XYZ file of C-alpha atoms in Angstrom:
354
model
C 141.079 31.619 109.555
C 138.294 33.327 108.399
C 136.933 36.807 109.237
C 133.304 35.882 110.124
C 130.103 37.593 107.581
C 129.507 40.960 108.749
C 125.598 41.615 108.108
C 123.228 44.750 108.283
C 119.848 43.483 109.203
C 117.242 45.276 107.396
C 113.635 45.501 108.971
C 110.866 47.859 109.732
C 109.587 45.966 112.799
C 112.239 45.433 115.529
C 110.871 42.501 117.284
C 111.702 41.134 113.464
C 115.440 42.698 113.059
C 115.870 41.614 116.744
C 114.897 38.198 116.155
C 116.904 37.476 113.221
C 119.889 39.487 114.835
C 119.978 36.972 117.717
C 119.759 34.217 114.912
C 122.149 35.390 112.884
C 124.542 36.063 115.875
C 124.000 32.647 117.447
C 126.658 31.100 114.648
C 130.100 32.179 114.649
C 131.134 32.972 111.440
C 128.390 36.094 111.383
C 128.748 38.799 112.711
C 125.315 41.389 112.728
C 127.375 44.941 112.380
C 123.788 47.274 111.932
C 119.860 47.619 111.640
C 118.361 49.794 110.384
C 114.259 50.030 109.954
C 113.813 51.501 106.615
C 115.659 52.864 103.029
C 117.029 55.730 104.648
C 118.039 54.197 107.675
C 120.087 51.342 105.323
C 121.547 53.763 102.942
C 123.577 55.142 105.427
C 124.220 52.607 107.922
C 126.139 50.985 104.344
C 128.220 53.944 103.205
C 129.606 53.350 107.064
C 129.539 49.704 107.839
C 129.968 48.455 104.409
C 128.329 45.332 105.083
C 129.449 42.263 103.162
C 125.867 40.739 103.300
C 122.325 42.500 103.668
C 118.602 41.057 105.075
C 116.214 43.181 104.071
C 112.311 43.187 104.735
C 110.425 43.170 101.575
C 107.545 45.453 102.802
C 108.697 48.895 103.794
C 107.392 52.157 104.592
C 108.002 54.944 102.273
C 110.492 53.035 100.126
C 110.105 48.789 99.698
C 112.327 46.483 99.533
C 111.963 45.761 96.288
C 112.550 49.744 95.408
C 115.418 49.712 97.500
C 116.715 46.402 96.376
C 116.909 47.507 92.560
C 118.740 50.755 93.694
C 121.557 48.833 95.642
C 122.492 46.778 92.494
C 122.583 49.926 90.618
C 124.893 51.863 92.773
C 126.453 49.358 94.888
C 125.813 45.992 94.102
C 126.138 43.423 96.960
C 125.103 39.963 98.930
C 121.054 40.562 99.683
C 119.428 38.459 101.033
C 115.651 38.825 101.337
C 112.802 38.478 104.023
C 109.618 37.778 103.140
C 106.162 36.759 104.276
C 105.359 33.338 103.103
C 102.204 34.943 100.576
C 101.189 34.184 97.190
C 101.821 37.694 97.088
C 105.217 37.116 99.424
C 106.052 34.300 96.424
C 105.508 37.107 94.087
C 107.623 39.324 94.710
C 110.886 37.203 96.068
C 110.720 36.068 92.656
C 110.956 39.557 91.663
C 113.958 40.356 93.962
C 115.528 37.424 92.578
C 114.983 38.817 89.127
C 116.728 42.029 90.032
C 119.080 40.973 91.853
C 118.991 38.916 95.112
C 120.809 36.281 96.793
C 118.643 34.105 98.069
C 114.834 34.521 99.827
C 113.907 33.757 103.515
C 110.845 32.845 104.241
C 109.169 35.219 107.867
C 108.384 32.630 110.189
C 104.934 30.868 111.040
C 103.545 30.687 114.530
C 104.516 28.187 115.922
C 107.820 27.312 114.266
C 110.053 26.216 115.900
C 113.176 26.912 114.709
C 112.827 30.042 112.689
C 115.307 31.112 110.247
C 117.497 27.753 110.409
C 118.570 28.183 107.073
C 119.006 31.941 107.327
C 123.286 32.209 108.546
C 124.101 29.447 106.157
C 122.580 31.530 103.403
C 124.774 34.767 104.488
C 127.406 32.666 105.142
C 127.023 31.633 101.720
C 126.355 35.207 100.141
C 129.200 36.074 101.623
C 131.352 33.570 99.841
C 129.670 33.706 96.530
C 132.190 35.137 93.661
C 128.932 36.863 91.772
C 129.662 39.317 89.249
C 127.013 42.086 90.363
C 125.541 43.295 87.969
C 125.422 47.311 87.977
C 121.758 47.542 85.767
C 120.107 43.824 85.268
C 119.549 43.648 81.939
C 115.360 43.468 80.585
C 114.178 40.034 79.777
C 113.732 39.774 75.803
C 111.374 38.864 74.216
C 110.054 35.196 73.682
C 111.723 34.301 70.308
C 109.597 30.751 69.322
C 111.261 27.933 67.664
C 109.470 26.811 64.896
C 111.884 23.769 63.667
C 109.782 20.526 64.469
C 110.671 18.133 66.438
C 109.175 13.559 67.582
C 108.836 12.325 70.935
C 108.752 8.456 71.672
C 107.817 7.289 74.648
C 111.423 6.697 77.206
C 113.317 8.466 73.797
C 114.421 11.889 74.929
C 114.110 13.345 78.533
C 115.335 16.740 79.853
C 116.079 16.893 84.013
C 117.305 20.217 85.472
C 119.103 21.087 89.007
C 119.234 23.693 90.996
C 118.934 25.234 93.738
C 120.638 28.822 95.150
C 120.746 30.768 91.992
C 118.107 29.084 89.889
C 115.217 31.295 89.389
C 117.575 34.452 87.036
C 119.553 29.996 85.694
C 116.493 28.994 84.850
C 114.393 31.900 83.255
C 118.037 31.957 81.245
C 117.620 28.426 80.114
C 114.188 27.817 79.560
C 113.680 30.280 77.582
C 116.186 29.701 74.525
C 114.217 26.101 74.538
C 111.385 26.338 71.707
C 107.545 25.703 71.697
C 108.115 22.074 71.417
C 110.963 21.377 73.406
C 111.957 17.511 74.822
C 109.478 16.978 77.886
C 111.996 18.889 80.929
C 111.349 17.854 84.613
C 112.665 20.494 87.276
C 113.944 20.645 91.247
C 114.413 23.836 92.308
C 114.864 24.236 96.088
C 112.098 26.691 97.069
C 108.831 26.988 99.551
C 106.013 25.002 98.816
C 104.227 28.640 98.594
C 107.200 29.437 95.793
C 106.517 27.219 93.124
C 103.368 27.458 91.896
C 103.749 31.407 90.663
C 106.854 30.559 89.849
C 105.964 28.464 87.011
C 102.850 30.849 86.244
C 106.196 32.894 85.798
C 108.238 30.453 83.582
C 105.197 30.262 81.795
C 104.815 33.367 80.712
C 108.655 33.899 79.495
C 108.635 30.957 78.163
C 107.262 29.439 74.134
C 107.000 26.496 76.138
C 104.019 25.398 78.477
C 105.497 25.641 82.621
C 103.116 23.413 85.219
C 103.519 22.780 88.749
C 104.004 19.638 88.431
C 100.601 16.816 89.618
C 101.330 13.665 90.306
C 100.118 11.453 87.109
C 100.553 14.534 84.480
C 102.227 12.820 81.851
C 104.738 13.999 79.756
C 104.809 15.177 76.359
C 105.937 17.778 73.871
C 106.053 21.153 74.657
C 106.052 21.076 78.687
C 107.513 21.520 81.828
C 106.765 20.359 84.770
C 108.973 21.907 88.246
C 108.737 20.306 90.923
C 106.252 21.550 94.221
C 107.381 22.547 96.688
C 107.048 20.738 100.332
C 106.019 17.359 101.056
C 106.808 15.168 98.436
C 109.519 14.504 95.701
C 109.368 14.603 92.175
C 110.493 11.168 90.441
C 108.959 10.277 86.442
C 108.431 7.055 85.831
C 105.937 4.495 83.878
C 108.229 3.498 80.546
C 105.157 2.879 78.075
C 103.697 6.194 79.312
C 106.001 8.591 81.445
C 104.210 10.822 83.917
C 105.572 12.541 87.189
C 105.535 10.570 90.338
C 104.998 12.877 93.480
C 106.448 11.234 96.725
C 105.927 10.914 99.805
C 110.515 10.514 101.349
C 111.882 12.003 104.007
C 114.024 14.148 102.210
C 117.736 13.541 100.563
C 120.207 15.728 101.458
C 118.281 17.817 103.776
C 115.808 18.517 100.801
C 112.396 17.688 99.560
C 111.810 17.402 96.211
C 115.771 16.322 96.117
C 117.137 16.649 92.603
C 118.655 13.892 93.744
C 115.762 11.411 93.351
C 114.603 13.294 90.393
C 117.779 12.494 88.830
C 117.669 8.632 89.681
C 113.799 8.573 88.323
C 115.390 10.225 84.613
C 118.517 7.478 85.241
C 116.649 4.526 85.445
C 113.442 5.966 83.080
C 115.205 7.269 79.995
C 118.680 6.456 80.156
C 120.647 7.083 77.026
C 117.897 8.723 75.977
C 118.180 11.949 78.632
C 119.511 14.812 79.036
C 120.890 16.305 82.581
C 121.761 19.849 83.719
C 123.312 21.062 87.720
C 122.483 24.770 87.802
C 124.078 26.961 90.522
C 123.021 26.075 94.085
C 124.343 24.964 97.635
C 125.304 21.484 99.008
C 125.698 19.015 97.511
C 121.812 17.350 95.807
C 121.282 16.734 92.433
C 125.311 15.301 92.286
C 124.906 11.189 92.708
C 121.945 11.931 90.569
C 123.753 12.880 87.908
C 127.076 10.453 88.390
C 123.540 7.875 88.245
C 122.113 8.933 84.812
C 126.104 9.684 83.859
C 126.576 6.453 84.316
C 123.827 4.942 82.351
C 124.320 6.958 79.172
C 122.311 10.233 80.122
C 124.065 13.361 78.612
C 125.108 16.088 82.183
C 125.846 19.604 81.520
C 127.441 21.823 84.293
C 127.267 24.820 85.283
C 130.487 26.694 85.456
C 131.939 28.356 87.942
C 131.872 31.841 86.535
C 128.783 32.274 86.739
C 126.968 30.784 89.180
C 125.532 32.259 92.189
C 126.724 29.409 94.122
C 129.249 27.200 92.924
C 128.105 24.283 95.234
C 126.055 21.340 93.705
C 127.785 21.708 90.527
C 131.036 21.729 92.373
C 130.402 18.455 93.814
C 128.502 16.817 90.644
C 132.274 17.469 88.673
C 134.155 16.577 90.862
C 132.882 13.149 91.901
C 132.858 13.115 87.287
C 129.200 13.353 86.820
C 129.839 15.823 84.685
C 130.398 15.678 80.988
C 130.910 19.889 80.247
C 130.841 22.410 82.098
C 129.424 25.545 79.725
C 128.520 29.304 81.374
C 124.962 29.790 82.065
C 124.240 31.677 78.631
C 124.857 29.143 77.130
C 123.433 26.252 78.785
C 120.142 26.244 76.677
C 121.674 26.071 73.175
C 123.538 23.083 74.654
C 120.909 20.934 75.794
C 119.206 21.648 72.486
C 122.165 20.705 70.251
C 122.254 16.768 72.814
C 118.756 16.397 72.733
C 118.702 17.150 68.569
C 122.154 14.333 69.042
C 120.108 11.877 70.817
C 117.130 12.545 67.815
C 119.526 11.849 65.710
C 120.829 8.538 66.468
C 117.768 7.064 66.935
C 116.411 7.892 63.856
C 119.553 6.226 62.421
C 119.280 2.920 64.864
C 115.951 2.507 63.306
C 116.423 2.770 59.641
């Protein structure tokens, strides 16, 4: 029998510490072994208790959560789940935390919320199980090298579809920084709160050569553009074979998620078939596995992130076991592999058209 995940709760609010502790202790596979109100208390508690996982408030006195997280990742790497306000400022800080090395982020409850921190225990258990190779000194993000090789795009010819969840922020930055300024139209579903996706799209747009934007209903799929599904109430699909575009559709959650990777992949399979490339990256659960299998059955080329480089080898594992993944690659090479495949698709299409 696996021992419960041992957690240290760090938050300057006694009320919030009490709430997080109560939620986590309600799960028999999680045990809160200590609490701390600031970075100094947390530092001492980590030394004394050696927790499996730390939950860390972003906004704290003396030393904020980001500064303390950076020290943890450099001096004593361990899984850290950040607790953030669901505001624009909180979203920006959360994205920075994920890049520094946080396992995941959860939002503080809103007034009247019925089940606060409903997914926190599952994330804590995944963090405790994770095989993440935490870096002692995360490398800075390198400047973007803009690729000049030209490409052409015809309606329905090449579409790239990517799905990710836990660990996806870092993974997507790594993959998309390899894309040229004239990359094929790319659609992405990343599980994250609605207040985070606009900030994440803006951050990707600053870091990557192509234009990255939050997807809007009816937006035309164009060369050199990457469309990120907005979090919240609708799913992202692609539609219209004559003038491919984004569609945001009202549907119940799929696999517990909205937007769902499966919904996106299903639509790409139907619209583009063999002219698509699908990639499933790190994440908890199984969302995207069935959709990627549908893409492969439709003739699309499919890629999965390998276990060694995943923060959580959940979604890619299920996809691989279903037979949805043609090849698994380490995260560092997935961007190049996607580009190789799209170039091969283009070459094949040109040969057929002659």
